DNA sequence: GATCTATGTAGAT
DNA sequence: TCTACCTAGATCG
């Protein structure tokens, strides 16, 4: 379930569980050749940037993981079970271990590679060192719809299809409005809201975006459990009534991804 | 059991 | 703009 909040949550977990002492690293499936370079070494620190996770072992060796659409870590307590399925990387600490399956990327980077990764990413709302003006300088000059810009990791790092749809809904913004037409004021509102929503996502381990006043349970409507695990206004709710105005939620393909919005609450 | 879909990205066209 | 990649849960029969 990987948008940026998932990776930052994993970074906190892995930092707590594995950083500061030697770990055993392996690749039961065999597709992560870099395991032998870090096996038995001390994991110095773990951090996330956008949807990327970095296990830092030293200047010569950082394990870079990108979960893609399907990748996932699972935890186990020692003694370690026999690996089942396609385990790309297994990390074992003093009390627990974790298996990585199905990632888009699991590779060893040197410091140069890490710098190149940071260089191609826009500001991450979940990082204290983020500079939202870097994103605004791109957005304010672009004819591309804001819905596409929010998903562009070189503009903004960590936002995915759920946060994109939800943040635009929460501020009544037409997804197709061009970046240059957005205005600095609305950009600031989007950024600040993403910071709050994504921090809450890190804490909760799921994406919740619905205000209490619109919550279908709290307002007496039938309980609902969204498929991604949290409560949302429009994501994956095409054809269902908008939680605010009851207009059917619309959907469309934009740059290969499904976009969701309420035509009444987010007018042109 | 088969099929569909997905919170993502890189690379080809 | 399209396809490939990779896994798992939901849905269909």
Short mmCIF file of C-alpha atoms (C1' of nucleotides) in Angstrom, two decimals:
data_model
loop_
_atom_site.label_atom_id
_atom_site.label_comp_id
_atom_site.label_asym_id
_atom_site.label_seq_id
_atom_site.Cartn_x
_atom_site.Cartn_y
_atom_site.Cartn_z
CA UNK A 1 0.00 0.00 0.00
CA UNK A 2 2.72 2.36 -0.94
CA UNK A 3 2.35 6.09 -1.02
CA UNK A 4 4.94 8.16 0.81
CA UNK A 5 3.40 7.62 4.24
CA UNK A 6 3.98 3.85 3.91
CA UNK A 7 7.68 4.31 3.23
CA UNK A 8 8.18 6.80 6.05
CA UNK A 9 6.41 4.44 8.41
CA UNK A 10 8.67 1.61 7.29
CA UNK A 11 11.72 3.82 7.77
CA UNK A 12 10.73 4.51 11.39
CA UNK A 13 10.08 0.81 11.98
CA UNK A 14 13.33 -0.39 10.41
CA UNK A 15 15.32 2.31 12.20
CA UNK A 16 13.93 1.14 15.52
CA UNK A 17 14.27 -2.57 14.84
CA UNK A 18 17.53 -2.89 12.93
CA UNK A 19 19.66 0.27 13.01
CA UNK A 20 22.70 0.49 15.26
CA UNK A 21 23.82 -3.11 15.15
CA UNK A 22 24.93 -5.78 12.74
CA UNK A 23 22.27 -7.43 10.60
CA UNK A 24 22.21 -10.51 8.42
CA UNK A 25 21.14 -9.75 4.86
CA UNK A 26 20.33 -12.32 2.20
CA UNK A 27 18.37 -12.76 -1.00
CA UNK A 28 16.59 -16.11 -0.80
CA UNK A 29 15.18 -15.57 -4.28
CA UNK A 30 18.61 -14.60 -5.61
CA UNK A 31 17.60 -11.46 -7.48
CA UNK A 32 19.30 -8.97 -5.15
CA UNK A 33 22.99 -9.45 -5.85
CA UNK A 34 24.07 -6.66 -3.51
CA UNK A 35 23.18 -8.59 -0.35
CA UNK A 36 26.71 -9.94 0.13
CA UNK A 37 28.17 -6.42 0.29
CA UNK A 38 26.14 -5.52 3.38
CA UNK A 39 25.62 -8.90 5.05
CA UNK A 40 26.98 -8.84 8.61
CA UNK A 41 27.53 -5.07 8.65
CA UNK A 42 25.98 -2.49 10.97
CA UNK A 43 22.92 -0.79 9.55
CA UNK A 44 23.76 2.83 10.35
CA UNK A 45 20.42 4.48 9.65
CA UNK A 46 17.20 4.21 7.68
CA UNK A 47 15.38 7.03 5.92
CA UNK A 48 12.64 7.58 3.39
CA UNK A 49 12.39 10.14 0.63
CA UNK A 50 9.19 10.20 -1.39
CA UNK A 51 8.28 6.58 -2.09
CA UNK A 52 11.89 5.42 -1.71
CA UNK A 53 13.42 3.66 1.29
CA UNK A 54 17.14 3.82 2.08
CA UNK A 55 19.02 1.41 4.34
CA UNK A 56 22.35 3.11 4.92
CA UNK A 57 25.34 0.90 5.73
CA UNK A 58 28.05 3.41 4.79
CA UNK A 59 29.18 5.76 2.01
CA UNK A 60 29.85 2.81 -0.26
CA UNK A 61 26.65 0.93 0.44
CA UNK A 62 23.04 2.05 0.66
CA UNK A 63 20.28 -0.41 -0.11
CA UNK A 64 17.63 1.42 -2.14
CA UNK A 65 14.11 -0.06 -2.15
CA UNK A 66 11.12 1.07 -4.18
CA UNK A 67 7.99 -0.97 -3.56
CA UNK A 68 6.23 -0.10 -6.81
CA UNK A 69 2.63 -1.17 -6.94
CA UNK A 70 2.97 -4.55 -5.27
CA UNK A 71 6.03 -4.62 -3.12
CA UNK A 72 5.70 -5.25 0.61
CA UNK A 73 7.72 -5.99 3.73
CA UNK A 74 6.52 -8.60 6.20
CA UNK A 75 7.90 -8.98 9.71
CA UNK A 76 8.66 -12.13 11.65
CA UNK A 77 10.13 -12.95 15.04
CA UNK A 78 13.18 -15.15 15.41
CA UNK A 79 13.89 -17.92 14.82
CA UNK A 80 13.46 -17.02 11.16
CA UNK A 81 11.01 -19.18 9.23
CA UNK A 82 12.02 -20.89 6.00
CA UNK A 83 11.43 -18.26 3.26
CA UNK A 84 8.24 -18.82 1.31
CA UNK A 85 7.48 -17.32 -2.09
CA UNK A 86 9.75 -14.89 -3.87
CA UNK A 87 11.72 -13.15 -1.12
CA UNK A 88 13.97 -10.54 -2.75
CA UNK A 89 15.71 -9.48 0.44
CA UNK A 90 15.69 -10.79 3.99
CA UNK A 91 17.09 -8.69 6.85
CA UNK A 92 17.57 -10.30 10.25
CA UNK A 93 18.25 -8.35 13.42
CA UNK A 94 18.62 -9.40 17.03
CA UNK A 95 14.98 -10.21 17.76
CA UNK A 96 13.07 -9.88 14.50
CA UNK A 97 13.54 -10.06 10.76
CA UNK A 98 11.76 -8.77 7.68
CA UNK A 99 11.16 -10.13 4.17
CA UNK A 100 10.81 -7.96 1.08
CA UNK A 101 8.68 -9.29 -1.79
CA UNK A 102 7.76 -7.87 -5.17
CA UNK A 103 9.59 -4.53 -5.20
CA UNK A 104 10.18 -2.49 -8.33
CA UNK A 105 13.69 -1.74 -7.09
CA UNK A 106 16.03 -3.34 -4.56
CA UNK A 107 19.57 -2.34 -5.36
CA UNK A 108 22.87 -1.27 -3.88
CA UNK A 109 23.79 2.39 -4.36
CA UNK A 110 26.95 4.34 -3.62
CA UNK A 111 26.71 7.90 -2.32
CA UNK A 112 26.71 9.16 -5.93
CA UNK A 113 23.67 7.08 -6.67
CA UNK A 114 21.89 8.35 -3.58
CA UNK A 115 22.61 11.93 -4.63
CA UNK A 116 21.22 11.27 -8.10
CA UNK A 117 18.07 9.84 -6.53
CA UNK A 118 17.54 12.95 -4.39
CA UNK A 119 18.27 15.18 -7.37
CA UNK A 120 15.43 13.73 -9.43
CA UNK A 121 12.83 14.08 -6.67
CA UNK A 122 10.76 17.11 -5.76
CA UNK A 123 10.12 18.16 -2.15
CA UNK A 124 8.59 15.50 0.11
CA UNK A 125 5.82 16.81 2.41
CA UNK A 126 6.95 14.30 5.05
CA UNK A 127 10.52 15.57 5.32
CA UNK A 128 11.57 18.46 7.53
CA UNK A 129 14.07 19.61 4.90
CA UNK A 130 11.39 19.95 2.19
CA UNK A 131 11.23 23.19 0.23
CA UNK A 132 7.69 23.58 -1.12
CA UNK A 133 8.78 26.56 -3.25
CA UNK A 134 10.77 24.13 -5.42
CA UNK A 135 7.50 22.46 -6.36
CA UNK A 136 5.72 25.76 -6.85
CA UNK A 137 8.34 27.00 -9.29
CA UNK A 138 7.52 24.00 -11.50
CA UNK A 139 3.75 24.13 -11.00
CA UNK A 140 3.40 27.86 -11.56
CA UNK A 141 5.03 27.59 -14.99
CA UNK A 142 3.22 24.47 -16.22
CA UNK A 143 0.21 23.99 -18.51
CA UNK A 144 -0.16 20.42 -17.18
CA UNK A 145 -3.27 19.69 -15.07
CA UNK A 146 -2.62 19.95 -11.34
CA UNK A 147 -3.82 16.35 -10.97
CA UNK A 148 -0.92 15.17 -13.13
CA UNK A 149 1.62 17.49 -11.51
CA UNK A 150 0.80 16.16 -8.04
CA UNK A 151 1.68 12.64 -9.23
CA UNK A 152 4.95 13.71 -10.87
CA UNK A 153 7.66 12.66 -8.41
CA UNK A 154 10.08 15.24 -9.79
CA UNK A 155 7.59 17.96 -8.84
CA UNK A 156 6.45 16.52 -5.51
CA UNK A 157 7.79 13.33 -3.90
CA UNK A 158 5.56 10.86 -2.09
CA UNK A 159 2.08 11.78 -3.29
CA UNK A 160 0.23 8.97 -5.06
CA UNK A 161 -3.20 8.40 -6.53
CA UNK A 162 -5.09 8.44 -3.22
CA UNK A 163 -3.61 11.62 -1.72
CA UNK A 164 -3.83 13.35 -5.10
CA UNK A 165 -7.55 12.71 -5.46
CA UNK A 166 -8.35 13.44 -1.83
CA UNK A 167 -6.42 16.67 -1.43
CA UNK A 168 -8.01 18.12 -4.57
CA UNK A 169 -11.46 17.15 -3.31
CA UNK A 170 -10.86 18.62 0.14
CA UNK A 171 -10.20 22.04 -1.38
CA UNK A 172 -12.79 21.95 -4.15
CA UNK A 173 -10.16 22.14 -6.89
CA UNK A 174 -10.90 21.02 -10.45
CA UNK A 175 -8.32 18.30 -11.18
CA UNK A 176 -7.87 19.54 -14.72
CA UNK A 177 -6.94 23.11 -13.86
CA UNK A 178 -3.48 23.92 -15.27
CA UNK A 179 -0.68 24.39 -12.77
CA UNK A 180 -0.13 27.97 -13.90
CA UNK A 181 -3.82 28.73 -13.29
CA UNK A 182 -3.80 27.39 -9.74
CA UNK A 183 -2.51 30.43 -7.89
CA UNK A 184 0.02 30.60 -5.07
CA UNK A 185 -2.65 30.73 -2.40
CA UNK A 186 -4.29 27.44 -3.38
CA UNK A 187 -0.88 25.81 -3.79
CA UNK A 188 0.03 26.74 -0.23
CA UNK A 189 -3.25 25.27 1.02
CA UNK A 190 -2.62 22.02 -0.88
CA UNK A 191 0.93 21.72 0.46
CA UNK A 192 -0.05 22.40 4.06
CA UNK A 193 -2.90 19.92 3.87
CA UNK A 194 -0.65 17.23 2.37
CA UNK A 195 1.79 17.70 5.25
CA UNK A 196 -1.01 17.14 7.77
CA UNK A 197 -2.73 14.29 5.92
CA UNK A 198 0.48 12.40 5.23
CA UNK A 199 1.78 12.78 8.78
CA UNK A 200 -1.50 11.36 10.01
CA UNK A 201 -1.03 8.54 7.47
CA UNK A 202 2.40 7.71 8.90
CA UNK A 203 0.97 7.56 12.43
CA UNK A 204 -2.09 5.51 11.49
CA UNK A 205 -0.59 3.32 8.78
CA UNK A 206 -3.53 4.09 6.50
CA UNK A 207 -5.00 6.98 4.55
CA UNK A 208 -7.89 8.77 6.20
CA UNK A 209 -9.03 12.04 4.70
CA UNK A 210 -12.69 12.41 5.69
CA UNK A 211 -13.62 15.10 8.23
CA UNK A 212 -15.75 13.91 11.16
CA UNK A 213 -18.75 15.90 9.93
CA UNK A 214 -18.75 13.89 6.67
CA UNK A 215 -17.87 10.52 8.14
CA UNK A 216 -20.47 7.97 6.99
CA UNK A 217 -20.40 6.15 10.32
CA UNK A 218 -20.48 9.21 12.56
CA UNK A 219 -23.30 10.78 10.55
CA UNK A 220 -25.46 7.68 10.82
CA UNK A 221 -25.08 6.37 7.29
CA UNK A 222 -24.15 2.75 6.76
CA UNK A 223 -20.65 1.79 7.93
CA UNK A 224 -18.20 1.59 5.08
CA UNK A 225 -14.76 0.10 4.83
CA UNK A 226 -12.77 1.35 1.88
CA UNK A 227 -10.64 -1.18 0.14
CA UNK A 228 -7.38 0.56 0.84
CA UNK A 229 -8.05 0.44 4.58
CA UNK A 230 -9.05 4.03 5.38
CA UNK A 231 -11.92 6.42 4.83
CA UNK A 232 -11.80 8.63 1.76
CA UNK A 233 -14.07 11.04 -0.11
CA UNK A 234 -13.61 10.03 -3.75
CA UNK A 235 -10.78 7.56 -4.32
CA UNK A 236 -12.17 4.34 -5.88
CA UNK A 237 -15.72 5.55 -5.26
CA UNK A 238 -16.74 6.14 -8.90
CA UNK A 239 -20.52 6.14 -9.29
CA UNK A 240 -21.15 6.29 -5.55
CA UNK A 241 -22.68 9.40 -3.99
CA UNK A 242 -20.33 12.16 -2.91
CA UNK A 243 -20.14 12.20 0.91
CA UNK A 244 -20.81 15.95 0.87
CA UNK A 245 -23.36 16.61 -1.89
CA UNK A 246 -24.50 13.12 -3.06
CA UNK A 247 -23.56 13.78 -6.70
CA UNK A 248 -22.13 10.55 -8.19
CA UNK A 249 -18.33 10.54 -8.02
CA UNK A 250 -16.76 10.76 -11.49
CA UNK A 251 -13.68 8.97 -12.78
CA UNK A 252 -11.46 9.19 -15.82
CA UNK A 253 -8.06 8.04 -17.03
CA UNK A 254 -5.31 10.64 -16.83
CA UNK A 255 -1.77 9.73 -17.85
CA UNK A 256 -2.52 6.05 -17.35
CA UNK A 257 -3.99 6.35 -13.87
CA UNK A 258 -7.58 6.59 -12.70
CA UNK A 259 -8.56 10.00 -11.46
CA UNK A 260 -11.57 10.44 -9.15
CA UNK A 261 -13.42 13.66 -8.38
CA UNK A 262 -16.81 15.14 -7.57
CA UNK A 263 -18.03 17.25 -10.51
CA UNK A 264 -20.23 19.37 -8.23
CA UNK A 265 -17.77 20.02 -5.38
CA UNK A 266 -14.83 20.51 -7.77
CA UNK A 267 -16.31 22.60 -10.59
CA UNK A 268 -14.31 23.89 -13.56
"C1'" DG B 1 -9.47 -22.01 -10.10
"C1'" DA B 2 -9.58 -18.18 -13.34
"C1'" DT B 3 -9.76 -13.43 -13.89
"C1'" DC B 4 -9.51 -8.70 -12.71
"C1'" DT B 5 -7.54 -4.79 -10.53
"C1'" DA B 6 -4.23 -1.93 -7.95
"C1'" DT B 7 -1.88 3.24 -3.44
"C1'" DG B 8 4.03 2.71 -9.30
"C1'" DT B 9 7.68 3.46 -12.51
"C1'" DA B 10 10.89 2.69 -16.48
"C1'" DG B 11 11.53 2.19 -21.04
"C1'" DA B 12 9.99 1.71 -25.77
"C1'" DT B 13 7.37 3.84 -29.46
"C1'" DT C 1 0.74 6.78 -25.01
"C1'" DC C 2 1.68 2.09 -24.54
"C1'" DT C 3 3.64 -2.11 -22.39
"C1'" DA C 4 6.17 -4.77 -19.10
"C1'" DC C 5 7.11 -5.88 -14.57
"C1'" DC C 6 5.80 -7.96 -10.01
"C1'" DT C 7 2.32 -9.78 -6.07
"C1'" DA C 8 -1.98 -10.32 -3.60
"C1'" DG C 9 -6.64 -9.53 -2.56
"C1'" DA C 10 -11.29 -9.22 -4.44
"C1'" DT C 11 -14.49 -10.98 -7.50
"C1'" DC C 12 -16.43 -14.20 -10.80
"C1'" DG C 13 -17.85 -18.71 -12.10
#
